CSV table of C-alpha atoms in Angstrom, one decimal:
chain,number,residue,atom,x,y,z
A,1,MET,CA,-19.9,-6.5,-4.9
A,2,ARG,CA,-19.4,-10.2,-5.0
A,3,TYR,CA,-16.3,-11.4,-5.7
A,4,SER,CA,-15.1,-15.1,-6.3
A,5,ALA,CA,-12.5,-17.0,-4.0
A,6,GLY,CA,-9.4,-16.3,-5.8
A,7,VAL,CA,-10.1,-12.9,-6.0
A,8,LEU,CA,-7.3,-10.0,-4.8
A,9,ALA,CA,-7.7,-6.7,-4.5
A,10,ASP,CA,-4.9,-3.8,-4.1
A,11,LEU,CA,-4.9,-0.6,-2.2
A,12,HIS,CA,-1.5,0.7,-3.3
A,13,SER,CA,-0.4,1.8,-6.8
A,14,HIS,CA,0.5,4.7,-9.0
A,15,LEU,CA,-1.9,3.7,-12.1
A,16,VAL,CA,-2.8,7.6,-13.3
A,17,PRO,CA,-0.7,9.1,-15.7
A,18,GLY,CA,1.7,11.3,-15.7
A,19,VAL,CA,0.7,12.9,-12.0
A,20,ASP,CA,3.6,11.0,-10.1
A,21,ASP,CA,6.8,9.1,-10.5
A,22,GLY,CA,4.2,6.3,-11.6
A,23,ALA,CA,2.5,5.6,-15.1
A,24,ARG,CA,3.6,8.4,-17.9
A,25,THR,CA,0.9,7.5,-20.3
A,26,LEU,CA,-2.3,6.3,-20.3
A,27,GLU,CA,-0.7,3.3,-22.0
A,28,GLU,CA,1.5,2.3,-19.1
A,29,ALA,CA,-1.4,2.8,-16.6
A,30,LEU,CA,-3.8,0.0,-18.9
A,31,GLU,CA,-0.5,-2.2,-19.0
A,32,GLY,CA,-0.1,-1.9,-15.1
A,33,VAL,CA,-3.8,-2.6,-14.6
A,34,GLU,CA,-3.4,-5.6,-17.4
A,35,ARG,CA,-0.9,-7.0,-14.9
A,36,LEU,CA,-2.6,-7.0,-11.6
A,37,ARG,CA,-5.8,-8.6,-13.5
A,38,ALA,CA,-2.9,-11.4,-14.7
A,39,ALA,CA,-1.8,-11.4,-11.1
A,40,GLY,CA,-5.3,-11.6,-10.0
A,41,ILE,CA,-6.0,-8.6,-8.3
A,42,VAL,CA,-9.4,-7.3,-10.1
A,43,VAL,CA,-10.1,-4.9,-7.6
A,44,ILE,CA,-7.4,-1.8,-7.2
A,45,ALA,CA,-7.2,1.1,-5.4
A,46,THR,CA,-4.3,3.5,-7.5
A,47,THR,CA,-3.2,5.9,-5.0
A,48,PRO,CA,-1.3,8.7,-6.5
A,49,HIS,CA,1.4,11.0,-4.3
A,50,LEU,CA,-0.3,14.2,-2.5
A,51,ASP,CA,1.4,16.0,0.0
A,52,GLY,CA,-0.4,16.2,3.3
A,53,SER,CA,0.4,20.1,3.3
A,54,LEU,CA,-1.1,20.9,0.4
A,55,THR,CA,-4.6,19.8,1.5
A,56,ARG,CA,-4.1,22.8,4.4
A,57,GLN,CA,-4.2,25.2,0.9
A,58,PRO,CA,-7.9,24.7,-0.7
A,59,GLU,CA,-7.3,26.1,-3.9
A,60,ALA,CA,-3.6,24.4,-4.2
A,61,LEU,CA,-5.5,21.6,-3.2
A,62,GLU,CA,-8.2,21.9,-5.9
A,63,ALA,CA,-6.4,22.3,-8.5
A,64,ARG,CA,-4.1,18.8,-7.9
A,65,LEU,CA,-7.0,16.8,-7.3
A,66,ASP,CA,-8.7,18.1,-10.7
A,67,GLU,CA,-5.5,16.9,-12.7
A,68,VAL,CA,-5.5,13.6,-10.7
A,69,ASP,CA,-9.5,14.0,-11.6
A,70,ARG,CA,-8.4,13.9,-15.3
A,71,SER,CA,-6.3,12.0,-15.7
A,72,TRP,CA,-7.5,8.9,-13.5
A,73,ASN,CA,-11.2,9.1,-15.6
A,74,LEU,CA,-8.8,8.6,-18.3
A,75,VAL,CA,-7.9,5.0,-17.2
A,76,ARG,CA,-11.1,4.6,-15.7
A,77,GLU,CA,-12.9,5.0,-18.9
A,78,ALA,CA,-10.3,2.6,-20.6
A,79,VAL,CA,-10.5,-0.3,-18.1
A,80,ARG,CA,-14.5,0.0,-18.5
A,81,GLU,CA,-13.7,-0.9,-21.9
A,82,THR,CA,-11.2,-3.1,-22.1
A,83,LEU,CA,-11.1,-4.9,-18.7
A,84,PRO,CA,-14.5,-4.2,-17.7
A,85,GLU,CA,-13.9,-7.3,-14.6
A,86,VAL,CA,-11.6,-5.0,-13.2
A,87,GLU,CA,-12.9,-2.5,-10.3
A,88,PHE,CA,-10.7,0.7,-10.8
A,89,LEU,CA,-10.9,3.3,-7.9
A,90,ARG,CA,-9.2,5.6,-6.5
A,91,GLY,CA,-7.8,7.5,-3.3
A,92,HIS,CA,-4.2,8.5,-2.7
A,93,GLU,CA,-1.1,8.3,-0.3
A,94,VAL,CA,-0.2,11.4,1.2
A,95,MET,CA,2.5,12.2,2.8
A,96,LEU,CA,2.5,13.4,6.6
A,97,ASP,CA,4.8,16.3,6.1
A,98,VAL,CA,2.3,17.8,8.5
A,99,PRO,CA,0.8,16.9,11.3
A,100,ASP,CA,-3.0,17.9,10.7
A,101,PRO,CA,-3.5,16.9,6.7
A,102,ASP,CA,-7.2,18.1,6.2
A,103,PHE,CA,-9.0,15.0,4.4
A,104,SER,CA,-12.6,16.5,4.5
A,105,ASP,CA,-12.7,15.8,0.6
A,106,PRO,CA,-13.5,12.2,-0.3
A,107,ARG,CA,-11.1,12.1,-2.9
A,108,THR,CA,-8.2,12.1,-1.0
A,109,ARG,CA,-9.3,9.3,0.9
A,110,LEU,CA,-9.2,5.8,-0.8
A,111,ALA,CA,-12.7,5.3,-2.3
A,112,GLY,CA,-14.0,7.6,-0.4
A,113,THR,CA,-14.5,5.9,2.9
A,114,ALA,CA,-12.8,6.8,6.5
A,115,PHE,CA,-9.7,4.8,5.2
A,116,VAL,CA,-6.3,7.1,4.4
A,117,LEU,CA,-3.1,5.8,3.0
A,118,VAL,CA,-0.6,7.8,5.0
A,119,GLU,CA,3.2,8.2,4.5
A,120,TRP,CA,6.0,9.0,6.7
A,121,PRO,CA,8.7,12.1,4.8
A,122,ARG,CA,11.1,11.1,3.1
A,123,LEU,CA,11.2,7.0,4.2
A,124,GLN,CA,12.6,8.8,7.8
A,125,ILE,CA,10.0,8.8,10.9
A,126,PRO,CA,9.6,12.2,12.5
A,127,PRO,CA,8.9,12.4,16.1
A,128,GLU,CA,6.0,12.2,18.2
A,129,THR,CA,4.1,10.0,14.9
A,130,PRO,CA,1.9,8.1,17.6
A,131,ARG,CA,0.1,11.4,18.9
A,132,VAL,CA,0.0,12.2,15.2
A,133,LEU,CA,-2.2,9.2,14.7
A,134,ALA,CA,-4.4,9.7,17.3
A,135,ARG,CA,-5.1,12.4,15.9
A,136,LEU,CA,-6.6,10.9,13.0
A,137,ARG,CA,-8.7,8.3,14.5
A,138,ASP,CA,-10.2,10.9,16.6
A,139,TRP,CA,-10.6,13.0,13.5
A,140,GLY,CA,-12.8,10.2,12.5
A,141,TYR,CA,-10.1,8.3,10.0
A,142,ARG,CA,-8.6,5.3,9.9
A,143,PRO,CA,-4.6,6.0,9.0
A,144,ILE,CA,-2.9,2.8,6.8
A,145,ILE,CA,0.4,3.3,7.0
A,146,ALA,CA,2.2,2.7,3.3
A,147,HIS,CA,5.1,-0.2,3.5
A,148,PRO,CA,6.5,0.8,7.1
A,149,GLU,CA,9.1,-1.3,6.5
A,150,ARG,CA,11.2,0.6,4.6
A,151,TYR,CA,11.3,3.7,7.1
A,152,HIS,CA,14.8,4.3,8.6
A,153,GLY,CA,15.0,5.1,12.4
A,154,PHE,CA,13.7,2.2,14.0
A,155,ASP,CA,14.9,1.1,17.1
A,156,ARG,CA,16.2,-2.2,17.8
A,157,GLU,CA,13.2,-3.8,19.3
A,158,MET,CA,11.1,-2.5,16.7
A,159,SER,CA,8.9,-1.5,18.9
A,160,LEU,CA,7.3,2.0,17.5
A,161,PRO,CA,5.0,0.3,14.8
A,162,GLY,CA,3.1,-1.8,17.5
A,163,GLU,CA,2.9,1.5,18.9
A,164,TRP,CA,0.8,2.9,16.0
A,165,ARG,CA,-1.3,-0.1,15.9
A,166,ARG,CA,-2.0,0.8,19.6
A,167,MET,CA,-3.2,4.4,18.2
A,168,GLY,CA,-5.8,2.6,15.7
A,169,ALA,CA,-3.1,3.0,12.6
A,170,PHE,CA,-2.8,-0.3,10.3
A,171,LEU,CA,-0.2,-1.7,8.4
A,172,GLN,CA,0.4,-2.0,5.1
A,173,VAL,CA,3.7,-4.3,3.6
A,174,ASN,CA,4.7,-4.3,0.3
A,175,TYR,CA,5.4,-7.5,-1.3
A,176,GLY,CA,8.2,-6.3,-3.4
A,177,SER,CA,9.7,-5.9,0.2
A,178,LEU,CA,9.1,-9.8,1.2
A,179,ALA,CA,11.3,-10.5,-2.0
A,180,GLY,CA,14.0,-8.4,-1.1
A,181,ARG,CA,13.3,-5.3,-3.3
A,182,TYR,CA,14.1,-2.9,-1.5
A,183,GLY,CA,17.5,-5.0,0.3
A,184,ASP,CA,18.0,-6.7,3.1
A,185,ALA,CA,16.8,-4.2,6.4
A,186,PRO,CA,13.2,-3.8,4.7
A,187,ARG,CA,13.1,-7.4,4.3
A,188,GLU,CA,13.9,-8.8,7.7
A,189,ARG,CA,11.3,-5.8,9.0
A,190,ALA,CA,8.7,-7.0,6.5
A,191,LEU,CA,9.9,-10.4,8.4
A,192,THR,CA,9.3,-9.4,11.9
A,193,LEU,CA,6.0,-7.6,11.7
A,194,LEU,CA,4.7,-10.5,10.2
A,195,GLU,CA,6.1,-12.3,12.9
A,196,ARG,CA,4.5,-10.6,15.8
A,197,GLY,CA,1.0,-10.2,13.9
A,198,TRP,CA,1.3,-7.1,12.7
A,199,VAL,CA,0.4,-6.4,9.2
A,200,ASP,CA,-2.8,-5.8,8.5
A,201,LEU,CA,-2.8,-5.8,4.3
A,202,PHE,CA,-0.5,-6.3,1.7
A,203,ALA,CA,0.2,-4.2,-1.3
A,204,THR,CA,2.0,-3.5,-4.6
A,205,ASP,CA,2.9,0.1,-4.5
A,206,PHE,CA,3.0,-0.9,-8.5
A,207,HIS,CA,4.3,2.5,-10.1
A,208,GLY,CA,3.2,0.9,-13.7
A,209,ARG,CA,7.0,1.0,-15.2
A,210,PRO,CA,7.0,-1.8,-17.7
A,211,HIS,CA,10.3,-2.9,-16.2
A,212,LEU,CA,9.0,-2.9,-12.8
A,213,ASP,CA,7.5,-6.4,-11.2
A,214,LEU,CA,4.8,-6.4,-9.1
A,215,TYR,CA,6.4,-9.5,-6.6
A,216,LEU,CA,3.3,-10.6,-6.0
A,217,ASP,CA,4.1,-14.3,-6.9
A,218,GLU,CA,7.2,-14.5,-4.9
A,219,ALA,CA,5.6,-13.2,-1.3
A,220,ARG,CA,3.2,-15.9,-2.5
A,221,GLU,CA,5.5,-18.7,-2.7
A,222,LEU,CA,7.4,-17.4,0.5
A,223,LEU,CA,4.5,-17.5,2.2
A,224,SER,CA,3.4,-20.8,1.6
A,225,GLU,CA,6.8,-22.3,2.4
A,226,MET,CA,6.2,-21.0,5.7
A,227,ASP,CA,2.8,-22.3,5.7
A,228,GLY,CA,1.1,-19.0,5.8
A,229,GLY,CA,-1.6,-19.4,2.8
A,230,GLU,CA,-4.3,-18.6,5.0
A,231,VAL,CA,-2.3,-15.5,6.2
A,232,PHE,CA,-1.7,-14.0,2.7
A,233,GLN,CA,-5.4,-14.3,1.6
A,234,VAL,CA,-6.3,-12.3,4.5
A,235,LEU,CA,-3.8,-9.6,3.6
A,236,SER,CA,-4.6,-10.1,0.3
A,237,ARG,CA,-7.9,-10.3,0.0
A,238,THR,CA,-10.0,-10.2,3.0
A,239,ASN,CA,-8.3,-6.9,4.7
A,240,PRO,CA,-8.3,-5.1,1.3
A,241,LEU,CA,-11.5,-5.9,0.7
A,242,ARG,CA,-12.6,-5.0,3.9
A,243,ALA,CA,-11.0,-1.6,4.4
A,244,LEU,CA,-13.3,-0.6,1.2
A,245,SER,CA,-16.3,-1.9,2.3
A,246,GLY,CA,-15.6,0.6,5.6
A,247,GLU,CA,-14.6,-1.8,7.6
A,248,ASP,CA,-11.4,-2.5,9.4
A,249,PRO,CA,-8.8,-5.2,9.0
A,250,LEU,CA,-9.5,-8.7,10.7
A,251,PRO,CA,-6.5,-9.2,12.8
A,252,SER,CA,-3.9,-11.3,11.6
A,253,SER,CA,-2.4,-14.5,12.8
A,254,PRO,CA,1.6,-13.9,14.0
A,255,LEU,CA,3.4,-16.6,11.4
A,256,PRO,CA,6.3,-18.8,12.6
A,257,VAL,CA,8.8,-17.2,10.5
A,258,LYS,CA,11.2,-19.9,8.7
A,259,ARG,CA,14.2,-18.0,7.8
A,260,GLY,CA,15.7,-21.0,5.8
A,261,SER,CA,13.0,-20.6,3.3
A,262,TRP,CA,13.7,-17.4,2.6
A,263,ARG,CA,17.5,-18.8,1.9
A,264,ARG,CA,15.9,-21.5,-0.6
A,265,LEU,CA,13.8,-19.1,-2.7
A,266,ARG,CA,16.6,-16.2,-2.4
A,267,SER,CA,18.3,-17.0,-5.1
A,268,LEU,CA,14.7,-17.0,-7.3
A,269,PHE,CA,13.9,-13.7,-5.6
A,270,GLN,CA,17.2,-12.1,-6.9
A,271,SER,CA,16.9,-12.9,-10.5
A,272,LYS,CA,13.8,-10.6,-10.4
A,273,VAL,CA,15.0,-8.1,-8.1
A,274,ARG,CA,15.7,-5.1,-10.4
A,275,GLY,CA,17.1,-1.4,-9.5
């Protein structure tokens, strides 16, 4: 499918109702899709939570995937009827609570591609993470690490995300992190990753609740202040669409971060940040 120049894509959200901590009802899920569409996002791969350890238990995995299938199909049909211009896909956000998850079922991957959205358990970084990612690449998968800026336990030099990328992983930063949604430390890590050219994709990580914000406009404005409009397009449009086509994301140029831009916009962002 071809898309107009202004179209954005999102590979991380929780819009399958009643299966995780995201949207609770079909109405909330559909409202969430409508809000993404209003923000310019017309390609959505929603990603319910899935424990990696469950992928090693065939019967339990099948029960979980069937549960998600039923709820996702309801949303997909509603989107087709009310927002036919939106492409509504699915994958999972897989918590790597084991080092050897089984991604052989295409439903565990992003739109059935080789890309897998993964996260470390409880926002902590376990040992031997580069080895785990290298193993996934050896098995033919392409891991995208969800919100690396939000994890605790980085060394002062922030060298580990670079090691993840050298092992063949890609990094997905939340728009909300740039707006201070999760606090100062994740925001600073997100800016550092942008400075080093280590961010491969942006995403909403939207949990489909009416009181939650997307933070996309704030992130776009911040990057515009730093002359990063082209970087925003690559990370919000080009690279997500490439991943859904089975192609590796393009490298992003390092972005000279202007801390003054954040200070000028801080009051605007803080007025929209909710707990």
